[in-house]
Amino acid sequence: MTITFYMLVSLCLVLIRTTLIPAIPLFEKFYDLLIPIIIYLGFFRRKREGIPIVIFFGLIMDSLCGGPMGLYLLTYIWLYTAIRWLTRVLHAGSLPLLALAVALGVTFEISILLGYMAFIAAGASIPVDAGKTVFLQIVWALLTGPLIMIIIGWFQKRLDFWRSKIFAD
Amino acid sequence: MFSKNMAIIVGLMILITLSIIFLSISSRPAHPAQGQSRFAIAVVAPFQKAISATVRFFQDVWDRYFFLVFTAEENAQLLKEAQQTRFLRHQYEEVLQSNQRLRRLLDLKAKTTMPSIAAQVVGKDPSPWFQSMLVDKGLKEGVAVGFPVVNPEGVVGLVVEAAAHYAKVVLITDPNSAVDAIVQRNRARGIVKGGPSGFCVLHFVLRKHDLKIGDTVVASGMDGVFPKGMPIGQISKIVKQEAGIFQDVAVMPYVNFEGLEEVLIVPVQGLEKKP
């Protein structure tokens, strides 16, 4: 049930990112909306719930994106692993820490994408306006990332409440 | 022999190396469409189509009923343009007829053109670093990997993946795309590749060619994919470095990729694939 919930939420975010956001002028450089989900799953959910979502949506994003197959999959796996490791040393609960985590997640993804474009892609190079895109993505992530995680957390609590009520009955 | 920390570091190094090798292999061009990609496109694209259709509906309502104020002004402008177009059409007819006469004279056979497939854009690339889109026509409608995609304004991109009813198109503004092109005025040849912020770059144009800002760049047809003479864009910047045999040329595409809604997919003989 929890996996289905995250599947639906992630699918909604992918659809928003690929259909609605490109139509809004100020949002064309928006960040990857799945990053808050991956960070949330890494911090707050169990591995058996997180890993299938990370792999499934890594493949989905690779299929929808113009980049090479595996780029998003690897990025998400590394990000999820790093967050799981971080949960050993710190407890994520405060808003500033969540905002920082999303911003760092976006920076990590951008680093991998730019690294790919600079060193691996045949004949490709880093775009001249990359700095502007990076800046805008990080600002958007800081502003909206924690909000997405709070909304997911709220829905997760409702889901847990209804589930406990159904099984109690 | 090894400490635990050492083992972790070595393990990480191996995993990072494997990741780089994997990306190097998968970034090689011309690998066939994979099953999981088709599956993912088939899962996501119908939802994208529904959302895009809803957005278009509301945009139409807005354009038709709330934007009428601008329509009268636009109408006057269009009438003026129509008069000019009529004059140009007469001239065009004259040129066309003389062209036909000359073709007959040279015994040139007109190239057989196959009907193109009209498609609607249902979704854009989820990453701002790559430029691709999904369209609502796929293998079952006769679309295959390698087919060029155009619209009345010019070259749009190339089909790189096709599912049953949807296809993925990489735009000419993507860093991984390449179109063999010529400058219409002086036939200087080069390769148009994706550049920054929706611009393209015309590579490998020799310094000796005299290019001007505003020159039209068209597809050369030499790559056997894009129709010869199809407009790509116009030159917006030329930089001649102190050294080197080529010049750097920025090209602004004619196609407005942000507002792109419908496209034409042009079948290429030899690339057709049955679903």
mmCIF file of N, CA and C in Angstrom, chain A residues 11 14-15 17-20 22-23 28-30 56 59-72 74 78 110 113-114 116-117 120-124 127-130 133-134 137, chain B residues 12 15-16 19-20 22-24 26-27 31 34 36-37 39-41 43-44 47-48 51-52 55 59 122-130 132 134 161 168 170 174-176 193 196-197 258:
data_model
loop_
_atom_site.group_PDB
_atom_site.id
_atom_site.type_symbol
_atom_site.label_atom_id
_atom_site.label_comp_id
_atom_site.label_asym_id
_atom_site.label_seq_id
_atom_site.Cartn_x
_atom_site.Cartn_y
_atom_site.Cartn_z
ATOM 1 N N LEU A 11 4.583 9.471 -9.777
ATOM 2 C CA LEU A 11 4.042 9.592 -11.132
ATOM 3 C C LEU A 11 3.422 10.978 -11.337
ATOM 4 N N VAL A 14 6.180 13.471 -11.806
ATOM 5 C CA VAL A 14 6.789 13.358 -13.144
ATOM 6 C C VAL A 14 5.876 14.026 -14.173
ATOM 7 N N LEU A 15 4.568 13.776 -14.060
ATOM 8 C CA LEU A 15 3.621 14.368 -15.007
ATOM 9 C C LEU A 15 3.597 15.899 -14.885
ATOM 10 N N ARG A 17 6.053 17.736 -13.868
ATOM 11 C CA ARG A 17 7.336 18.242 -14.388
ATOM 12 C C ARG A 17 7.386 18.239 -15.912
ATOM 13 N N THR A 18 6.723 17.284 -16.549
ATOM 14 C CA THR A 18 6.847 17.151 -18.011
ATOM 15 C C THR A 18 5.696 17.799 -18.789
ATOM 16 N N THR A 19 4.603 18.137 -18.124
ATOM 17 C CA THR A 19 3.487 18.726 -18.876
ATOM 18 C C THR A 19 3.126 20.142 -18.403
ATOM 19 N N LEU A 20 2.977 20.334 -17.122
ATOM 20 C CA LEU A 20 2.513 21.638 -16.632
ATOM 21 C C LEU A 20 3.656 22.642 -16.465
ATOM 22 N N PRO A 22 6.695 22.989 -17.922
ATOM 23 C CA PRO A 22 7.285 23.630 -19.107
ATOM 24 C C PRO A 22 6.413 24.735 -19.701
ATOM 25 N N ALA A 23 5.112 24.724 -19.390
ATOM 26 C CA ALA A 23 4.213 25.747 -19.949
ATOM 27 C C ALA A 23 4.241 27.046 -19.146
ATOM 28 N N GLU A 28 10.827 27.183 -16.262
ATOM 29 C CA GLU A 28 11.432 26.262 -17.233
ATOM 30 C C GLU A 28 12.727 25.619 -16.735
ATOM 31 N N LYS A 29 13.387 26.253 -15.754
ATOM 32 C CA LYS A 29 14.627 25.675 -15.210
ATOM 33 C C LYS A 29 14.363 24.990 -13.858
ATOM 34 N N PHE A 30 13.163 24.507 -13.675
ATOM 35 C CA PHE A 30 12.811 23.896 -12.397
ATOM 36 C C PHE A 30 13.614 22.615 -12.179
ATOM 37 N N PHE A 56 12.483 2.020 -10.000
ATOM 38 C CA PHE A 56 11.408 2.173 -10.990
ATOM 39 C C PHE A 56 11.413 3.582 -11.600
ATOM 40 N N LEU A 59 14.405 4.415 -13.879
ATOM 41 C CA LEU A 59 14.203 3.913 -15.246
ATOM 42 C C LEU A 59 13.188 4.764 -16.013
ATOM 43 N N ILE A 60 12.116 5.177 -15.319
ATOM 44 C CA ILE A 60 11.098 6.017 -15.973
ATOM 45 C C ILE A 60 11.732 7.330 -16.452
ATOM 46 N N MET A 61 12.488 7.970 -15.563
ATOM 47 C CA MET A 61 13.112 9.253 -15.925
ATOM 48 C C MET A 61 14.109 9.073 -17.061
ATOM 49 N N ASP A 62 14.871 7.985 -17.033
ATOM 50 C CA ASP A 62 15.818 7.721 -18.119
ATOM 51 C C ASP A 62 15.095 7.565 -19.450
ATOM 52 N N SER A 63 13.910 6.951 -19.406
ATOM 53 C CA SER A 63 13.156 6.728 -20.637
ATOM 54 C C SER A 63 12.560 8.017 -21.184
ATOM 55 N N LEU A 64 12.203 8.933 -20.300
ATOM 56 C CA LEU A 64 11.569 10.168 -20.747
ATOM 57 C C LEU A 64 12.584 11.243 -21.106
ATOM 58 N N CYS A 65 13.800 11.098 -20.603
ATOM 59 C CA CYS A 65 14.816 12.126 -20.780
ATOM 60 C C CYS A 65 15.643 11.871 -22.047
ATOM 61 N N GLY A 66 16.195 12.936 -22.601
ATOM 62 C CA GLY A 66 17.011 12.806 -23.807
ATOM 63 C C GLY A 66 18.426 12.316 -23.533
ATOM 64 N N GLY A 67 18.782 12.111 -22.290
ATOM 65 C CA GLY A 67 20.133 11.661 -21.938
ATOM 66 C C GLY A 67 20.296 10.159 -22.099
ATOM 67 N N PRO A 68 21.463 9.634 -21.748
ATOM 68 C CA PRO A 68 21.698 8.196 -21.926
ATOM 69 C C PRO A 68 20.960 7.360 -20.885
ATOM 70 N N MET A 69 20.662 6.126 -21.233
ATOM 71 C CA MET A 69 19.974 5.225 -20.312
ATOM 72 C C MET A 69 20.869 4.967 -19.099
ATOM 73 N N GLY A 70 20.318 5.104 -17.911
ATOM 74 C CA GLY A 70 21.070 4.803 -16.695
ATOM 75 C C GLY A 70 21.541 6.030 -15.936
ATOM 76 N N LEU A 71 21.474 7.197 -16.574
ATOM 77 C CA LEU A 71 21.986 8.420 -15.934
ATOM 78 C C LEU A 71 21.177 8.755 -14.672
ATOM 79 N N TYR A 72 19.868 8.767 -14.795
ATOM 80 C CA TYR A 72 19.019 9.071 -13.640
ATOM 81 C C TYR A 72 19.002 7.914 -12.648
ATOM 82 N N LEU A 74 21.376 5.760 -11.934
ATOM 83 C CA LEU A 74 22.595 5.807 -11.114
ATOM 84 C C LEU A 74 22.559 6.980 -10.135
ATOM 85 N N TRP A 78 22.734 6.432 -6.078
ATOM 86 C CA TRP A 78 23.808 7.047 -5.283
ATOM 87 C C TRP A 78 23.220 8.009 -4.240
ATOM 88 N N ILE A 110 22.958 17.637 -10.359
ATOM 89 C CA ILE A 110 23.529 18.539 -11.368
ATOM 90 C C ILE A 110 24.997 18.184 -11.614
ATOM 91 N N LEU A 113 25.134 15.179 -13.836
ATOM 92 C CA LEU A 113 24.718 15.514 -15.201
ATOM 93 C C LEU A 113 25.793 16.336 -15.921
ATOM 94 N N LEU A 114 26.340 17.338 -15.217
ATOM 95 C CA LEU A 114 27.378 18.163 -15.846
ATOM 96 C C LEU A 114 28.661 17.365 -16.062
ATOM 97 N N TYR A 116 28.787 14.218 -16.669
ATOM 98 C CA TYR A 116 28.519 13.395 -17.846
ATOM 99 C C TYR A 116 28.697 14.226 -19.119
ATOM 100 N N MET A 117 28.092 15.430 -19.099
ATOM 101 C CA MET A 117 28.143 16.269 -20.308
ATOM 102 C C MET A 117 29.565 16.725 -20.631
ATOM 103 N N ILE A 120 31.954 12.555 -20.477
ATOM 104 C CA ILE A 120 31.569 11.260 -21.046
ATOM 105 C C ILE A 120 30.853 11.405 -22.389
ATOM 106 N N ALA A 121 29.891 12.344 -22.483
ATOM 107 C CA ALA A 121 29.110 12.479 -23.721
ATOM 108 C C ALA A 121 30.020 12.827 -24.895
ATOM 109 N N ALA A 122 29.750 12.164 -26.020
ATOM 110 C CA ALA A 122 30.586 12.385 -27.201
ATOM 111 C C ALA A 122 30.310 13.780 -27.778
ATOM 112 N N GLY A 123 31.336 14.602 -27.830
ATOM 113 C CA GLY A 123 31.224 15.914 -28.468
ATOM 114 C C GLY A 123 30.423 16.942 -27.685
ATOM 115 N N ALA A 124 29.900 16.573 -26.533
ATOM 116 C CA ALA A 124 29.087 17.532 -25.773
ATOM 117 C C ALA A 124 29.976 18.362 -24.853
ATOM 118 N N PRO A 127 26.900 23.647 -21.094
ATOM 119 C CA PRO A 127 26.298 24.847 -21.683
ATOM 120 C C PRO A 127 26.827 26.125 -21.048
ATOM 121 N N VAL A 128 26.882 27.177 -21.865
ATOM 122 C CA VAL A 128 27.438 28.446 -21.388
ATOM 123 C C VAL A 128 26.594 29.019 -20.238
ATOM 124 N N ASP A 129 25.269 28.786 -20.312
ATOM 125 C CA ASP A 129 24.390 29.352 -19.286
ATOM 126 C C ASP A 129 24.132 28.364 -18.140
ATOM 127 N N ALA A 130 25.045 27.401 -17.953
ATOM 128 C CA ALA A 130 24.846 26.381 -16.911
ATOM 129 C C ALA A 130 24.766 26.998 -15.520
ATOM 130 N N THR A 133 21.292 28.174 -14.689
ATOM 131 C CA THR A 133 20.395 27.040 -14.458
ATOM 132 C C THR A 133 20.639 26.418 -13.088
ATOM 133 N N VAL A 134 21.915 26.232 -12.740
ATOM 134 C CA VAL A 134 22.272 25.638 -11.450
ATOM 135 C C VAL A 134 21.740 26.513 -10.312
ATOM 136 N N GLN A 137 17.902 26.319 -10.081
ATOM 137 C CA GLN A 137 17.446 25.019 -9.572
ATOM 138 C C GLN A 137 17.651 24.919 -8.060
ATOM 139 N N LEU B 12 33.913 1.764 -2.755
ATOM 140 C CA LEU B 12 33.332 2.978 -3.361
ATOM 141 C C LEU B 12 33.996 3.310 -4.689
ATOM 142 N N LEU B 15 32.738 0.988 -7.334
ATOM 143 C CA LEU B 15 31.370 1.327 -7.744
ATOM 144 C C LEU B 15 31.333 2.587 -8.611
ATOM 145 N N ILE B 16 32.135 3.586 -8.249
ATOM 146 C CA ILE B 16 32.176 4.825 -9.050
ATOM 147 C C ILE B 16 32.715 4.515 -10.450
ATOM 148 N N SER B 19 30.105 2.797 -12.443
ATOM 149 C CA SER B 19 29.074 3.751 -12.878
ATOM 150 C C SER B 19 29.534 4.511 -14.111
ATOM 151 N N ILE B 20 30.792 4.960 -14.095
ATOM 152 C CA ILE B 20 31.321 5.728 -15.241
ATOM 153 C C ILE B 20 31.378 4.844 -16.492
ATOM 154 N N PHE B 22 29.525 2.243 -17.117
ATOM 155 C CA PHE B 22 28.139 1.997 -17.545
ATOM 156 C C PHE B 22 27.599 3.181 -18.353
ATOM 157 N N LEU B 23 27.848 4.398 -17.857
ATOM 158 C CA LEU B 23 27.354 5.590 -18.566
ATOM 159 C C LEU B 23 28.060 5.763 -19.907
ATOM 160 N N SER B 24 29.357 5.448 -19.950
ATOM 161 C CA SER B 24 30.099 5.560 -21.213
ATOM 162 C C SER B 24 29.510 4.630 -22.260
ATOM 163 N N SER B 26 26.383 3.270 -22.267
ATOM 164 C CA SER B 26 24.990 3.597 -22.629
ATOM 165 C C SER B 26 24.874 4.905 -23.385
ATOM 166 N N SER B 27 25.897 5.773 -23.323
ATOM 167 C CA SER B 27 25.798 7.044 -24.052
ATOM 168 C C SER B 27 26.206 6.908 -25.508
ATOM 169 N N HIS B 31 22.020 2.950 -30.267
ATOM 170 C CA HIS B 31 21.630 1.663 -29.704
ATOM 171 C C HIS B 31 20.127 1.513 -29.875
ATOM 172 N N GLN B 34 15.090 0.122 -26.199
ATOM 173 C CA GLN B 34 15.042 -0.978 -25.254
ATOM 174 C C GLN B 34 13.640 -1.180 -24.718
ATOM 175 N N GLN B 36 12.433 -1.654 -21.672
ATOM 176 C CA GLN B 36 11.977 -0.907 -20.499
ATOM 177 C C GLN B 36 11.639 0.538 -20.873
ATOM 178 N N SER B 37 12.327 1.086 -21.887
ATOM 179 C CA SER B 37 12.025 2.449 -22.330
ATOM 180 C C SER B 37 10.646 2.510 -22.942
ATOM 181 N N PHE B 39 8.243 0.537 -22.358
ATOM 182 C CA PHE B 39 7.280 0.321 -21.281
ATOM 183 C C PHE B 39 7.035 1.629 -20.530
ATOM 184 N N ALA B 40 8.137 2.309 -20.183
ATOM 185 C CA ALA B 40 8.012 3.562 -19.425
ATOM 186 C C ALA B 40 7.247 4.610 -20.212
ATOM 187 N N ILE B 41 7.553 4.717 -21.508
ATOM 188 C CA ILE B 41 6.854 5.696 -22.350
ATOM 189 C C ILE B 41 5.369 5.335 -22.413
ATOM 190 N N VAL B 43 3.644 3.820 -20.208
ATOM 191 C CA VAL B 43 2.989 4.063 -18.911
ATOM 192 C C VAL B 43 2.700 5.552 -18.709
ATOM 193 N N VAL B 44 3.679 6.377 -19.007
ATOM 194 C CA VAL B 44 3.581 7.802 -18.669
ATOM 195 C C VAL B 44 2.852 8.626 -19.743
ATOM 196 N N PHE B 47 -1.031 9.547 -19.705
ATOM 197 C CA PHE B 47 -1.372 10.565 -18.696
ATOM 198 C C PHE B 47 -0.938 11.947 -19.166
ATOM 199 N N GLN B 48 0.260 11.985 -19.771
ATOM 200 C CA GLN B 48 0.753 13.264 -20.279
ATOM 201 C C GLN B 48 -0.194 13.802 -21.350
ATOM 202 N N ILE B 51 -3.293 15.273 -19.683
ATOM 203 C CA ILE B 51 -3.022 16.557 -19.033
ATOM 204 C C ILE B 51 -2.782 17.651 -20.082
ATOM 205 N N SER B 52 -1.994 17.309 -21.116
ATOM 206 C CA SER B 52 -1.712 18.297 -22.167
ATOM 207 C C SER B 52 -3.002 18.731 -22.849
ATOM 208 N N VAL B 55 -4.824 21.127 -20.556
ATOM 209 C CA VAL B 55 -4.161 22.441 -20.546
ATOM 210 C C VAL B 55 -4.492 23.196 -21.826
ATOM 211 N N GLN B 59 -6.314 26.770 -22.415
ATOM 212 C CA GLN B 59 -5.601 27.811 -23.173
ATOM 213 C C GLN B 59 -6.481 28.317 -24.312
ATOM 214 N N VAL B 122 2.976 15.643 -26.389
ATOM 215 C CA VAL B 122 2.260 15.327 -25.145
ATOM 216 C C VAL B 122 3.086 15.603 -23.891
ATOM 217 N N GLY B 123 4.397 15.669 -24.018
ATOM 218 C CA GLY B 123 5.213 15.929 -22.826
ATOM 219 C C GLY B 123 6.608 16.379 -23.201
ATOM 220 N N LYS B 124 7.208 17.148 -22.299
ATOM 221 C CA LYS B 124 8.564 17.652 -22.534
ATOM 222 C C LYS B 124 9.576 16.899 -21.665
ATOM 223 N N ASP B 125 10.838 17.146 -21.926
ATOM 224 C CA ASP B 125 11.923 16.486 -21.187
ATOM 225 C C ASP B 125 11.874 16.887 -19.702
ATOM 226 N N PRO B 126 12.011 15.916 -18.794
ATOM 227 C CA PRO B 126 11.976 16.276 -17.375
ATOM 228 C C PRO B 126 13.221 17.022 -16.905
ATOM 229 N N SER B 127 14.258 17.050 -17.722
ATOM 230 C CA SER B 127 15.492 17.715 -17.301
ATOM 231 C C SER B 127 15.754 18.939 -18.172
ATOM 232 N N PRO B 128 16.154 20.075 -17.557
ATOM 233 C CA PRO B 128 16.480 21.241 -18.387
ATOM 234 C C PRO B 128 17.819 21.086 -19.119
ATOM 235 N N TRP B 129 18.566 20.029 -18.800
ATOM 236 C CA TRP B 129 19.884 19.833 -19.419
ATOM 237 C C TRP B 129 19.790 19.094 -20.750
ATOM 238 N N PHE B 130 18.693 18.429 -20.995
ATOM 239 C CA PHE B 130 18.502 17.726 -22.269
ATOM 240 C C PHE B 130 17.226 18.254 -22.919
ATOM 241 N N SER B 132 14.254 17.034 -25.207
ATOM 242 C CA SER B 132 13.492 16.023 -25.948
ATOM 243 C C SER B 132 12.011 16.209 -25.629
ATOM 244 N N LEU B 134 7.883 14.014 -26.005
ATOM 245 C CA LEU B 134 7.120 12.830 -26.404
ATOM 246 C C LEU B 134 5.992 13.270 -27.316
ATOM 247 N N GLU B 161 13.287 7.061 -30.164
ATOM 248 C CA GLU B 161 12.674 5.907 -29.520
ATOM 249 C C GLU B 161 11.194 5.874 -29.907
ATOM 250 N N LYS B 168 9.663 9.179 -28.774
ATOM 251 C CA LYS B 168 10.498 10.211 -28.149
ATOM 252 C C LYS B 168 11.313 10.907 -29.236
ATOM 253 N N VAL B 170 14.297 13.737 -30.014
ATOM 254 C CA VAL B 170 15.364 14.603 -29.494
ATOM 255 C C VAL B 170 15.416 15.840 -30.381
ATOM 256 N N ASP B 174 19.217 19.936 -28.529
ATOM 257 C CA ASP B 174 19.846 19.038 -27.553
ATOM 258 C C ASP B 174 21.345 18.913 -27.865
ATOM 259 N N PRO B 175 22.178 18.865 -26.826
ATOM 260 C CA PRO B 175 23.628 18.761 -27.083
ATOM 261 C C PRO B 175 24.014 17.504 -27.871
ATOM 262 N N ASN B 176 23.165 16.467 -27.821
ATOM 263 C CA ASN B 176 23.511 15.223 -28.516
ATOM 264 C C ASN B 176 23.022 15.165 -29.966
ATOM 265 N N LYS B 193 24.578 21.732 -34.165
ATOM 266 C CA LYS B 193 24.423 20.972 -32.909
ATOM 267 C C LYS B 193 23.716 21.839 -31.868
ATOM 268 N N PRO B 196 23.527 26.451 -26.026
ATOM 269 C CA PRO B 196 22.898 26.899 -24.783
ATOM 270 C C PRO B 196 21.577 27.632 -25.002
ATOM 271 N N SER B 197 20.699 27.560 -24.035
ATOM 272 C CA SER B 197 19.456 28.340 -23.982
ATOM 273 C C SER B 197 18.642 28.343 -25.272
ATOM 274 N N GLU B 258 9.452 26.240 -27.273
ATOM 275 C CA GLU B 258 8.671 26.358 -26.038
ATOM 276 C C GLU B 258 7.173 26.275 -26.297
#
